[in-house]
PDB file of C-alpha atoms in Angstrom:
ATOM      1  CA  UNK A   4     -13.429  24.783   8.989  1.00 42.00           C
ATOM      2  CA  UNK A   5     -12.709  23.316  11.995  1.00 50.00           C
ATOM      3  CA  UNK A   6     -14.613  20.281  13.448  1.00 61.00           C
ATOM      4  CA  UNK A   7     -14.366  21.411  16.804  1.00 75.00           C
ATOM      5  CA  UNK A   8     -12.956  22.856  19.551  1.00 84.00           C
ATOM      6  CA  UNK A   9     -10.528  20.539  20.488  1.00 88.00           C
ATOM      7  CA  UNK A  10      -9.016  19.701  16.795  1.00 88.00           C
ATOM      8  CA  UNK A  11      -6.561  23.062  17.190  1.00 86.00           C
ATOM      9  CA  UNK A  12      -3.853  20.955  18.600  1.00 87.00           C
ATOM     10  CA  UNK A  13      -2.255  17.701  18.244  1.00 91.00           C
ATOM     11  CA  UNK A  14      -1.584  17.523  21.959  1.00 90.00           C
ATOM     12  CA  UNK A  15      -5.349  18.218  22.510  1.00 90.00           C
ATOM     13  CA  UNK A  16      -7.604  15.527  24.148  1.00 92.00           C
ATOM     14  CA  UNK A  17     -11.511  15.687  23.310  1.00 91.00           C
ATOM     15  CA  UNK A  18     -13.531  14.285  25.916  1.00 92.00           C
ATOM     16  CA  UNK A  19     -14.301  11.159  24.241  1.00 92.00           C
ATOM     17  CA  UNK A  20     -10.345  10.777  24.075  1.00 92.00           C
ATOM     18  CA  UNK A  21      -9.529  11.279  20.540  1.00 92.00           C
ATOM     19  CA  UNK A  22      -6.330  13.201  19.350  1.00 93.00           C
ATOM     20  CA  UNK A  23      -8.531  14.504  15.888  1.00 93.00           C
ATOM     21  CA  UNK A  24      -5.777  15.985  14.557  1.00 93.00           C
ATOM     22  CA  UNK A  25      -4.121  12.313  14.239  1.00 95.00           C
ATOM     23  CA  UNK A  26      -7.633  11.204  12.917  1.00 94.00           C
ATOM     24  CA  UNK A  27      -7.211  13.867  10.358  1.00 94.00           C
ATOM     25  CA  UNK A  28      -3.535  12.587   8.749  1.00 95.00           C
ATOM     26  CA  UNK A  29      -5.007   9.341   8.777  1.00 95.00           C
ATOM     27  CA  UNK A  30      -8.097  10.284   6.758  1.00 95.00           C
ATOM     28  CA  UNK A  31      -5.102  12.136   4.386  1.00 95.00           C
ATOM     29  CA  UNK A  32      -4.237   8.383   3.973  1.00 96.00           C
ATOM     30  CA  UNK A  33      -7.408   7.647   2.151  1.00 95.00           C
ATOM     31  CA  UNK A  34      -7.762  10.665   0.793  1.00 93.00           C
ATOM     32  CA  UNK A  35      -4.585   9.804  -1.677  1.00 93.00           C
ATOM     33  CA  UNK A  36      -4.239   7.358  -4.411  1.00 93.00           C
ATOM     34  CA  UNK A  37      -4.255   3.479  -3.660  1.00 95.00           C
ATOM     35  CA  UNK A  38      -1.492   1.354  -2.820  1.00 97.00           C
ATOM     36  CA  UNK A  39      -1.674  -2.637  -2.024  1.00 97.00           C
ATOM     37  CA  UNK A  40       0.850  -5.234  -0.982  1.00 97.00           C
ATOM     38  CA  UNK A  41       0.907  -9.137  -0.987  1.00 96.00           C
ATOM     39  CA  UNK A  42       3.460 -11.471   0.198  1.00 96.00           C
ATOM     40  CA  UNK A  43       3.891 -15.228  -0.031  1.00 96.00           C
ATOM     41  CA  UNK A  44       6.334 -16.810   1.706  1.00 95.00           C
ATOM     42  CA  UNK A  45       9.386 -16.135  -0.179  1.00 95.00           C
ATOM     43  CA  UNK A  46       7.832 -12.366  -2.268  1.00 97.00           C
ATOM     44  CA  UNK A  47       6.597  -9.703  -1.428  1.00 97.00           C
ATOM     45  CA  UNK A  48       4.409  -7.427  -4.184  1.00 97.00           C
ATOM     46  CA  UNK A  49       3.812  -4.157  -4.082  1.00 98.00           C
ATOM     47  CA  UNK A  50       1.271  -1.896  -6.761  1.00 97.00           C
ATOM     48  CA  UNK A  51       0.338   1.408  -6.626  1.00 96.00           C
ATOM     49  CA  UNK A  52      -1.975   3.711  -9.023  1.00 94.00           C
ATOM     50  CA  UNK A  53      -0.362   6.168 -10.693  1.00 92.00           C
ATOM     51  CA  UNK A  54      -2.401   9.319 -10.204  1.00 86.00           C
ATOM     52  CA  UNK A  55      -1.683  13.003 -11.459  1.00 81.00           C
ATOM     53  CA  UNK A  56      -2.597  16.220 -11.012  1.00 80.00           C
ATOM     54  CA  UNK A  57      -3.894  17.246 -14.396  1.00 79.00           C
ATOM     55  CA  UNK A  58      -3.200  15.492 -18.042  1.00 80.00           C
ATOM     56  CA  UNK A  59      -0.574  18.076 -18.699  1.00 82.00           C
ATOM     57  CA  UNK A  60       1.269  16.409 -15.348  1.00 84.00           C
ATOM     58  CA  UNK A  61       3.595  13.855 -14.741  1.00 86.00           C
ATOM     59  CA  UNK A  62       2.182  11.323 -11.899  1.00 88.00           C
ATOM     60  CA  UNK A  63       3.724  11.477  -8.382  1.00 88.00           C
ATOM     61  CA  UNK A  64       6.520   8.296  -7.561  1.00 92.00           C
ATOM     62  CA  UNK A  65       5.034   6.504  -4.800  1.00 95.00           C
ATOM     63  CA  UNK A  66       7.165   2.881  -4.518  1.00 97.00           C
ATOM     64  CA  UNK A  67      10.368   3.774  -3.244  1.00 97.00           C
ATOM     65  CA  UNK A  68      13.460   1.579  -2.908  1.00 97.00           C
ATOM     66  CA  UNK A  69      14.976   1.638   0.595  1.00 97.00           C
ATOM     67  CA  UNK A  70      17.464  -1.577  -0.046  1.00 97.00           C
ATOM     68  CA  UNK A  71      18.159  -4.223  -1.929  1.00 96.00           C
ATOM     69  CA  UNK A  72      15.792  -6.283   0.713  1.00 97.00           C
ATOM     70  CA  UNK A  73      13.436  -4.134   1.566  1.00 98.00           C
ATOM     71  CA  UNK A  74      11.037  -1.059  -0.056  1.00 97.00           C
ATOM     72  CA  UNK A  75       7.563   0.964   0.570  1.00 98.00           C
ATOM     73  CA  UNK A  76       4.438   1.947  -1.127  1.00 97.00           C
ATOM     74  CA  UNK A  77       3.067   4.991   0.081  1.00 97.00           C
ATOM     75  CA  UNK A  78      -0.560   6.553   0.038  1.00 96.00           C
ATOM     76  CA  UNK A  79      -1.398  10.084   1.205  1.00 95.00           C
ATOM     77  CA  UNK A  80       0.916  13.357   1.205  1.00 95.00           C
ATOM     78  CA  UNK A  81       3.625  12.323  -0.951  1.00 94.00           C
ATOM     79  CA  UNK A  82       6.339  14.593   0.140  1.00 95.00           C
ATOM     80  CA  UNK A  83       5.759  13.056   3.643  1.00 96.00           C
ATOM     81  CA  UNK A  84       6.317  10.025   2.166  1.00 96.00           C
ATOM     82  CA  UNK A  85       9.607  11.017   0.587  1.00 96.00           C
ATOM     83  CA  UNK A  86      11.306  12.639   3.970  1.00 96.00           C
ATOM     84  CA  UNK A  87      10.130   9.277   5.522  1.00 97.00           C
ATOM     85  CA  UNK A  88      11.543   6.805   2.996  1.00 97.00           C
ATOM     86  CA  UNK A  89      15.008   8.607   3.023  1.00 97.00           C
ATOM     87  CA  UNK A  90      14.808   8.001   7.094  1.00 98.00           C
ATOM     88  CA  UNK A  91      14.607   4.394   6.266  1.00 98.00           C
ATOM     89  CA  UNK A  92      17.423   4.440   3.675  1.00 97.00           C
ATOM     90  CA  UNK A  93      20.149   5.653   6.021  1.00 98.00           C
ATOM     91  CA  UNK A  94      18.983   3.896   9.143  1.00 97.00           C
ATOM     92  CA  UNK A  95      19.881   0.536   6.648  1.00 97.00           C
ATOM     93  CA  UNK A  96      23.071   2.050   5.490  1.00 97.00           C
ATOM     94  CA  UNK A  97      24.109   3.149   9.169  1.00 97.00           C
ATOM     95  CA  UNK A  98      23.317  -0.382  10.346  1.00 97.00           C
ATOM     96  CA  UNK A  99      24.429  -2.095   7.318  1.00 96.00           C
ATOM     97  CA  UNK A 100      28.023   0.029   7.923  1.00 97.00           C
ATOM     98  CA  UNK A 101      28.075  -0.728  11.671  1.00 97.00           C
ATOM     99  CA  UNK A 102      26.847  -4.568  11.744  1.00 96.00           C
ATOM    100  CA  UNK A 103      28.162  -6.013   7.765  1.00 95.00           C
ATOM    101  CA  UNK A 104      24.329  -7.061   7.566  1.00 96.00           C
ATOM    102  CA  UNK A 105      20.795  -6.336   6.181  1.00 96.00           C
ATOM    103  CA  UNK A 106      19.010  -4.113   8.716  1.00 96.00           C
ATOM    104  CA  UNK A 107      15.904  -6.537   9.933  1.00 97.00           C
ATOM    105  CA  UNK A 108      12.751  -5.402   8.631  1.00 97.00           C
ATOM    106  CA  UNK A 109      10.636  -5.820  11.670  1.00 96.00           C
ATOM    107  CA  UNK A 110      13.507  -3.130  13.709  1.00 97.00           C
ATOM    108  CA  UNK A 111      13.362  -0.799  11.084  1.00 97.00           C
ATOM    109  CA  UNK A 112       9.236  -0.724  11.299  1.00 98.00           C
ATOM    110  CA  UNK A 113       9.677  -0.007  14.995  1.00 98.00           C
ATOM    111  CA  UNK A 114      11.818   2.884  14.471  1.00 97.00           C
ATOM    112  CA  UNK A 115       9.476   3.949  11.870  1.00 97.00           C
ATOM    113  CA  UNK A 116       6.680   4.132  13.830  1.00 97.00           C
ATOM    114  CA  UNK A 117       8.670   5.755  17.357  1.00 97.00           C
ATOM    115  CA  UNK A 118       9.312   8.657  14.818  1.00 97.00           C
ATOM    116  CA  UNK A 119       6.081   8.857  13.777  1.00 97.00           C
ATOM    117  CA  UNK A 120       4.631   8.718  17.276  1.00 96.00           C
ATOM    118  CA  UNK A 121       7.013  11.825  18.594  1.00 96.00           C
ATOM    119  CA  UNK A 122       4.457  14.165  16.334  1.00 95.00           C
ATOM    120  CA  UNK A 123       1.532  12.806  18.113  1.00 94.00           C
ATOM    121  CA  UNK A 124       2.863  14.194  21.711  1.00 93.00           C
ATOM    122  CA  UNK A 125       5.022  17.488  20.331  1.00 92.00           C
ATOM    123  CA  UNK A 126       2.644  20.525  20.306  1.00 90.00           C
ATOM    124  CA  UNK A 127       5.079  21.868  17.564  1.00 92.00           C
ATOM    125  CA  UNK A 128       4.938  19.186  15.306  1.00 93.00           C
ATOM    126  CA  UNK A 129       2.294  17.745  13.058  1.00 94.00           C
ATOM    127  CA  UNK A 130       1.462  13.959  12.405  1.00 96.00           C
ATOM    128  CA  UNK A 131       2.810  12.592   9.395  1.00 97.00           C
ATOM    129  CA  UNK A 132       0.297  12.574   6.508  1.00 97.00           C
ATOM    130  CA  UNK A 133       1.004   9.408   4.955  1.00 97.00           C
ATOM    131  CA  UNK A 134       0.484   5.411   5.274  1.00 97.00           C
ATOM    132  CA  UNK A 135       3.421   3.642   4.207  1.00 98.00           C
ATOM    133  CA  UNK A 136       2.963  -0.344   3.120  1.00 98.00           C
ATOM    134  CA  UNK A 137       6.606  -1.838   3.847  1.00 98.00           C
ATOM    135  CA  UNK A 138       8.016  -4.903   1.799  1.00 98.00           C
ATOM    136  CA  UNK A 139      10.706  -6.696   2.843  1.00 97.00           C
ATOM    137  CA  UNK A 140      12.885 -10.002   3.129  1.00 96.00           C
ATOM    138  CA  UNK A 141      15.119 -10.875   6.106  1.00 95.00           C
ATOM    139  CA  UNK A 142      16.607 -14.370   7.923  1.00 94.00           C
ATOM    140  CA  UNK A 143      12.515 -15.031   8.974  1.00 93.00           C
ATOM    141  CA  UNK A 144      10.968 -14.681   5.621  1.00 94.00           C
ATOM    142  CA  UNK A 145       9.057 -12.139   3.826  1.00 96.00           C
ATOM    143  CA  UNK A 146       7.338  -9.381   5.824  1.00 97.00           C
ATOM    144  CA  UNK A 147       4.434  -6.917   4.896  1.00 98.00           C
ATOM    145  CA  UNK A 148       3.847  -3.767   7.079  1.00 98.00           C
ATOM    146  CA  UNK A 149       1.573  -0.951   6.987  1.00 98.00           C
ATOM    147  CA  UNK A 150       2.543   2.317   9.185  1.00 97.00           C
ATOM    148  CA  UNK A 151       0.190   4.417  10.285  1.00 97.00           C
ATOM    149  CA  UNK A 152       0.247   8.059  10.904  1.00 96.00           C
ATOM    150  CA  UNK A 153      -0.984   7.727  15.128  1.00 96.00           C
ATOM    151  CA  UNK A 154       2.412   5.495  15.144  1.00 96.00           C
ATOM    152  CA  UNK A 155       0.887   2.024  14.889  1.00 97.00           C
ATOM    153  CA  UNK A 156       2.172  -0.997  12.686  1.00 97.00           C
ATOM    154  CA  UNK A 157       0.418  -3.850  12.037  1.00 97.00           C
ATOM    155  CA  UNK A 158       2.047  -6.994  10.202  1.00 97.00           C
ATOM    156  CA  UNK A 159      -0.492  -8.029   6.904  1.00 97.00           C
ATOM    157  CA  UNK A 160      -0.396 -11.201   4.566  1.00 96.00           C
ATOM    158  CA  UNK A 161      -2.789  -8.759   2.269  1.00 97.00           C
ATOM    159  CA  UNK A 162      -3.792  -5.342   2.630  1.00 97.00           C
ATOM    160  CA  UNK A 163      -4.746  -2.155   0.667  1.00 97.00           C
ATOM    161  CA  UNK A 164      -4.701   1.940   1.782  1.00 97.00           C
ATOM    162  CA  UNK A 165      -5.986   4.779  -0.102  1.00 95.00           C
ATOM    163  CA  UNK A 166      -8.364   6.132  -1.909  1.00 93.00           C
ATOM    164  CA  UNK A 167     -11.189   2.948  -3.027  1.00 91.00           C
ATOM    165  CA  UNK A 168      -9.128   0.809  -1.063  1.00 94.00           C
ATOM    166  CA  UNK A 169     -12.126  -1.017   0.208  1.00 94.00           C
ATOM    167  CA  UNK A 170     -12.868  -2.976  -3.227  1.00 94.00           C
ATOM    168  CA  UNK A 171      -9.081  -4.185  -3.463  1.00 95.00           C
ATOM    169  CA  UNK A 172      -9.499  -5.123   0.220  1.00 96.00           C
ATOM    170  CA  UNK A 173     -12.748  -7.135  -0.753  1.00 95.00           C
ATOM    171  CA  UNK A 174     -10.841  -9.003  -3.223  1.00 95.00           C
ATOM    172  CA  UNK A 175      -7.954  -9.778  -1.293  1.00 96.00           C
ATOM    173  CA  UNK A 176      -9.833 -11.070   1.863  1.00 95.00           C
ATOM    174  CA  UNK A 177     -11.161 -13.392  -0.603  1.00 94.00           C
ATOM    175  CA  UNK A 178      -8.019 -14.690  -1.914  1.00 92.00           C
ATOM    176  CA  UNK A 179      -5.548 -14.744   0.653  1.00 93.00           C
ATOM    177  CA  UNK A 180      -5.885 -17.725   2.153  1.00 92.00           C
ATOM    178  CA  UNK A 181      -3.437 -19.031  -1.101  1.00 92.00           C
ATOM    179  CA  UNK A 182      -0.631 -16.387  -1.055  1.00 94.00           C
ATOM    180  CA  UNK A 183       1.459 -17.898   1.460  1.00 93.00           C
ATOM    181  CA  UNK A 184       1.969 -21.253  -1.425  1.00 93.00           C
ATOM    182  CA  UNK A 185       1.552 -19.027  -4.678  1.00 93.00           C
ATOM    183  CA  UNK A 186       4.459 -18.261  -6.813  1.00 93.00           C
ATOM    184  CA  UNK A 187       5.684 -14.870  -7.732  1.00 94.00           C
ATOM    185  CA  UNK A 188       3.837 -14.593 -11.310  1.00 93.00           C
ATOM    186  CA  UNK A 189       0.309 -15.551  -9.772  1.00 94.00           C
ATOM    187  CA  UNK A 190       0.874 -12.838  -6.702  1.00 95.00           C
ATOM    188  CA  UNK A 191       1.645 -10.178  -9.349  1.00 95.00           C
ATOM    189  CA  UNK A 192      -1.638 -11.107 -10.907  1.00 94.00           C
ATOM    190  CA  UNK A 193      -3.429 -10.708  -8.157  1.00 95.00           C
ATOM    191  CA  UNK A 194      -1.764  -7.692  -7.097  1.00 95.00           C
ATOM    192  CA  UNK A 195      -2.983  -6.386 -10.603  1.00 95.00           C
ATOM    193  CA  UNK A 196      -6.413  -7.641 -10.187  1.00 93.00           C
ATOM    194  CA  UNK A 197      -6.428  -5.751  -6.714  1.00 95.00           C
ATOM    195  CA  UNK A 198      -5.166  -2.325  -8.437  1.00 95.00           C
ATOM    196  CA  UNK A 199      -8.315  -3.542 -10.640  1.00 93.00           C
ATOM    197  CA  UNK A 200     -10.788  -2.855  -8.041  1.00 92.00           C
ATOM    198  CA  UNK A 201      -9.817   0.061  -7.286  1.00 93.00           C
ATOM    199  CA  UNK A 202      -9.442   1.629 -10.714  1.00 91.00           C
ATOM    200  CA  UNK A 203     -14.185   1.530 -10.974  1.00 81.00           C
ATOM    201  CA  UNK A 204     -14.537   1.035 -14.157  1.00 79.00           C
ATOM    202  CA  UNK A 205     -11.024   2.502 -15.835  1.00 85.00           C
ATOM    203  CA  UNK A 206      -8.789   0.430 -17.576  1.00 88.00           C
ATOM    204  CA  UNK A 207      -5.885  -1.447 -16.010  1.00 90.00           C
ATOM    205  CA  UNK A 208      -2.626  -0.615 -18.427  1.00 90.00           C
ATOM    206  CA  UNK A 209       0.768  -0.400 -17.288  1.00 90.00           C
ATOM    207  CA  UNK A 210       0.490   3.427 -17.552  1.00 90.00           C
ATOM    208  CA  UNK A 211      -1.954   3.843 -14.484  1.00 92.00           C
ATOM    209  CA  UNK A 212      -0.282   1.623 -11.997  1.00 94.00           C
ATOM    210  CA  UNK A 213       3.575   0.616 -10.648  1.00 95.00           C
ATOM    211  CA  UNK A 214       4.325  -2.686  -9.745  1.00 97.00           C
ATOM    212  CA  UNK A 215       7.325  -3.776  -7.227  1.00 97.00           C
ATOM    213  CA  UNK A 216       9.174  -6.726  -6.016  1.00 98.00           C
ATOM    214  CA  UNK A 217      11.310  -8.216  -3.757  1.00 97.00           C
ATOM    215  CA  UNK A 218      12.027 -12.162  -2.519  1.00 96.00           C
ATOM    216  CA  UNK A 219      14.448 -14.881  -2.415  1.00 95.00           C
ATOM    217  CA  UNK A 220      17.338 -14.408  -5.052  1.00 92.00           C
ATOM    218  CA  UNK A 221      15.218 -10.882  -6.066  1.00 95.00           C
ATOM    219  CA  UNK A 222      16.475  -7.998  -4.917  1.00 97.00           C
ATOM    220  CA  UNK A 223      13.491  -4.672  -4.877  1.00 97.00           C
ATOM    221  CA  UNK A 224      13.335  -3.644  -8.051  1.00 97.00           C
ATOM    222  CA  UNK A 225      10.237  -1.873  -9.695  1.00 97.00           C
ATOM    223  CA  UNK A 226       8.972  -3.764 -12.808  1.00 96.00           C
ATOM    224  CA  UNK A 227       9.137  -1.943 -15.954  1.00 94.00           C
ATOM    225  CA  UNK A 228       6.050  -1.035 -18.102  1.00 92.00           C
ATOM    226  CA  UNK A 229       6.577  -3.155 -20.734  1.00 93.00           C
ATOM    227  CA  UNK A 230       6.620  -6.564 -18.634  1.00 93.00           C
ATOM    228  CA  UNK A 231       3.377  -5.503 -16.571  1.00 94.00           C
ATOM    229  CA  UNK A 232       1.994  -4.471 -19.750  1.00 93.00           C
ATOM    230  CA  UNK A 233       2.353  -8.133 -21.038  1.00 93.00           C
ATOM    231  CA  UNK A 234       1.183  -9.374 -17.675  1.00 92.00           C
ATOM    232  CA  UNK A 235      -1.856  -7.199 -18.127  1.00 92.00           C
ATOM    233  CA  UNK A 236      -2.763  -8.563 -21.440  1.00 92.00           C
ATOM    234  CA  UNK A 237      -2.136 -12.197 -20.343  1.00 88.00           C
ATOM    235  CA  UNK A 238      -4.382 -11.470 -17.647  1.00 81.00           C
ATOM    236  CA  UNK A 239      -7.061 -10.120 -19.424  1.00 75.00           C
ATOM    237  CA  UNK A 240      -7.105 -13.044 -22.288  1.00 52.00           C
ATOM    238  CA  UNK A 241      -8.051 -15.133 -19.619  1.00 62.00           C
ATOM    239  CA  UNK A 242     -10.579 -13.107 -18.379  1.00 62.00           C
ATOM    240  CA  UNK A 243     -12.208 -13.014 -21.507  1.00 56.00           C
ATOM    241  CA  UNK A 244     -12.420 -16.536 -22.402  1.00 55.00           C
ATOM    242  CA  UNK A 245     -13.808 -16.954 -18.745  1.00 58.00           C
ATOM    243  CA  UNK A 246     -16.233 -13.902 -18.889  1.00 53.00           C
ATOM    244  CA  UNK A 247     -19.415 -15.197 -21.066  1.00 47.00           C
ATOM    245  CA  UNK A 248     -19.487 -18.141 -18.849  1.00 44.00           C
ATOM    246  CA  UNK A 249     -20.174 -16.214 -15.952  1.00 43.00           C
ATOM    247  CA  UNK A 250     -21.638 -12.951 -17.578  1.00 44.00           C
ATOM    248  CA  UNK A 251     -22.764 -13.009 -21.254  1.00 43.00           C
ATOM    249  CA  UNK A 252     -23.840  -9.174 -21.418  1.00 45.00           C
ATOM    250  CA  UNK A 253     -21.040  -7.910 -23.531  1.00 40.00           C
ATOM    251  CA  UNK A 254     -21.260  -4.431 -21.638  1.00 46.00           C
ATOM    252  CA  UNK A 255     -20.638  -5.977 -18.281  1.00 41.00           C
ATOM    253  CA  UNK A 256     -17.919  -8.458 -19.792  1.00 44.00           C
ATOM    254  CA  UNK A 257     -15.042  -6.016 -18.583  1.00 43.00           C
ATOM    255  CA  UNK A 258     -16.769  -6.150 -15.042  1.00 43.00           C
ATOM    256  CA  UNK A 259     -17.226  -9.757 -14.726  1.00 40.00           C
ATOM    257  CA  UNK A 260     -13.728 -10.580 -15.666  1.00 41.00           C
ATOM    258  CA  UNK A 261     -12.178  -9.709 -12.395  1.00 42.00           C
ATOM    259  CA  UNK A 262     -14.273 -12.338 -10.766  1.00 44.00           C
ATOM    260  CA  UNK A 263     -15.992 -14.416 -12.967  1.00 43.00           C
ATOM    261  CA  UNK A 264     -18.545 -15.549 -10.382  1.00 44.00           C
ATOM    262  CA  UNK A 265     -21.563 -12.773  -9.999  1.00 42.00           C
ATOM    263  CA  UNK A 266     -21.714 -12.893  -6.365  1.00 43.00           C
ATOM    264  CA  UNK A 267     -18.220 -12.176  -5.840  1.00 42.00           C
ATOM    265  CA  UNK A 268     -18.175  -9.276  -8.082  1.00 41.00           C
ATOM    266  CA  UNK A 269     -21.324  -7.974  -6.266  1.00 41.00           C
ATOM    267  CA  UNK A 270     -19.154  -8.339  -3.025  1.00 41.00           C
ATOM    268  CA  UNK A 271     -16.466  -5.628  -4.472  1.00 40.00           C
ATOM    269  CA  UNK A 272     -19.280  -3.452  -5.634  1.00 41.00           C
ATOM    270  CA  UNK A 273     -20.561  -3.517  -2.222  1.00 42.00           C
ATOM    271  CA  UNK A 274     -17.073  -2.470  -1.089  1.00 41.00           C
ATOM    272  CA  UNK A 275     -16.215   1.017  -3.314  1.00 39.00           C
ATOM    273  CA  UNK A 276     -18.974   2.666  -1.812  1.00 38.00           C
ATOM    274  CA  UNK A 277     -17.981   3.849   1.488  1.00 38.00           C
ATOM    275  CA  UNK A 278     -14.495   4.333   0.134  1.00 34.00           C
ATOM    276  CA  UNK A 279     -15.032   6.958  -2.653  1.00 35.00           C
ATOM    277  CA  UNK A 280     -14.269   9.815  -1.928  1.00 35.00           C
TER     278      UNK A 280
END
């Protein structure tokens, strides 16, 4: 099972100097179900897909609130995920009790990813399995940041993790050059068209993904099913009235509506690939 003989430990270097055990909780990352966030300069969106077990199952929660001005999407081993976003919730209510103000986003990433880091250098600990995209709004705008198991952040306008992340990537990298001026409505609808990508092929209803927001006068709050379900079929009326032009094969209408122009669609295709695992 094992990969080789330096993958036993977390404290073990390989020769090429690679800690594979850390490489291993990050591939956990894309191993789980997607997750995407967007932010504009006053929101910040976060989607998910909802992904259980077996019909018979409930799907797993994976947008949690952490306060009123900031929350996380998480991909990978949920229960990490869950130990990790109660962390965050009392370091905000410590600081909020201590200072009488918001904890800033950025300072809670950092401590976020020291804790994460102290499992990559204990021989008794494991790395956490789990990427977590954090949302927020403080005094310097609206922040997106994606924690990574080795104990790196990394500040996004855009960005996807998870399983088929690659196609909502594709998409995004194409459109967010006009998030920063877009208004809350149009970056849930692309945050739905990114969840899209991801889906190959499924249908997008409000059943199989969870959409969340915070910005300016909005405090986090996960939208309920029946306002992305409206959103959904907004979305797609569009899509249809814009899909012969660009594709008039009724089988590949569905397809063609998340980008009406061929090439760009071929661009996504190109994308889920490497990705599906």
């Amino acid at each position: 099972m094992f990969r080789n003989q330096y993958d036993t430990d977390v404290t073990t270097w390989s020769p090429a100097g690679r800690l594979f055990q850390v490489e291993y909780a990050m591939e956990a990352v894309k191993q789980g179900s997607a997750a995407i966030g967007l932010r504009s300069k006053t929101h910040v969106v976060l989607g998910c897909v909802n992904k259980a077990n077996s019909e018979l199952s409930s799907h797993q929660k994976k947008i949690f609130k952490v306060d009123d001005h900031i929350g996380v999407a998480i991909a990978g081993l949920t229960a990490d995920g869950r130990v990790l976003s109660r962390y965050m919730r009392n370091e905000c209510i410590n600081y909020s009790f201590t200072y009488e103000s918001p904890l800033p986003v950025g300072r809670l990433v950092v401590q976020l990813a020291d804790k994460a880091q102290v499992c990559t250098q204990r021989s008794w600990k494991r790395p956490y399995g789990v990427g977590l995209l954090v949302a927020g709004l403080d005094e310097s705008g609206a922040h997106l940041y994606y924690n990574c198991p080795s104990g790196n952040y990394f500040e996004y306008q855009a960005f996807a993790i998870g399983s088929r992340s690659q196609a909502a990537k594709t998409y995004l990298e194409r459109r967010f050059e006009s998030f920063r001026d877009t208004t809350r409505d149009n970056l849930v609808k692309d945050a739905l068209m990114a969840i899209r990508e991801t889906l190959q092929g499924e249908t997008l209803k409000s059943s199989v993904c969870t959409v969340a927001v915070v910005g300016v006068g909005e405090p986090f709050h996960v939208l309920d099913q029946g306002t992305v379900q409206q959103m959904i079929d907004a979305f797609e009326i569009v899509a249809e009235q814009e899909g012969p032009a660009a594709e008039p094969d009724v089988d590949s209408g569905q397809e063609a509506s998340a980008e009406p122009e061929p090439e760009q669609g071929a661009a996504a295709g190109e994308g889920v690939a490497p990705m599906d695992i």
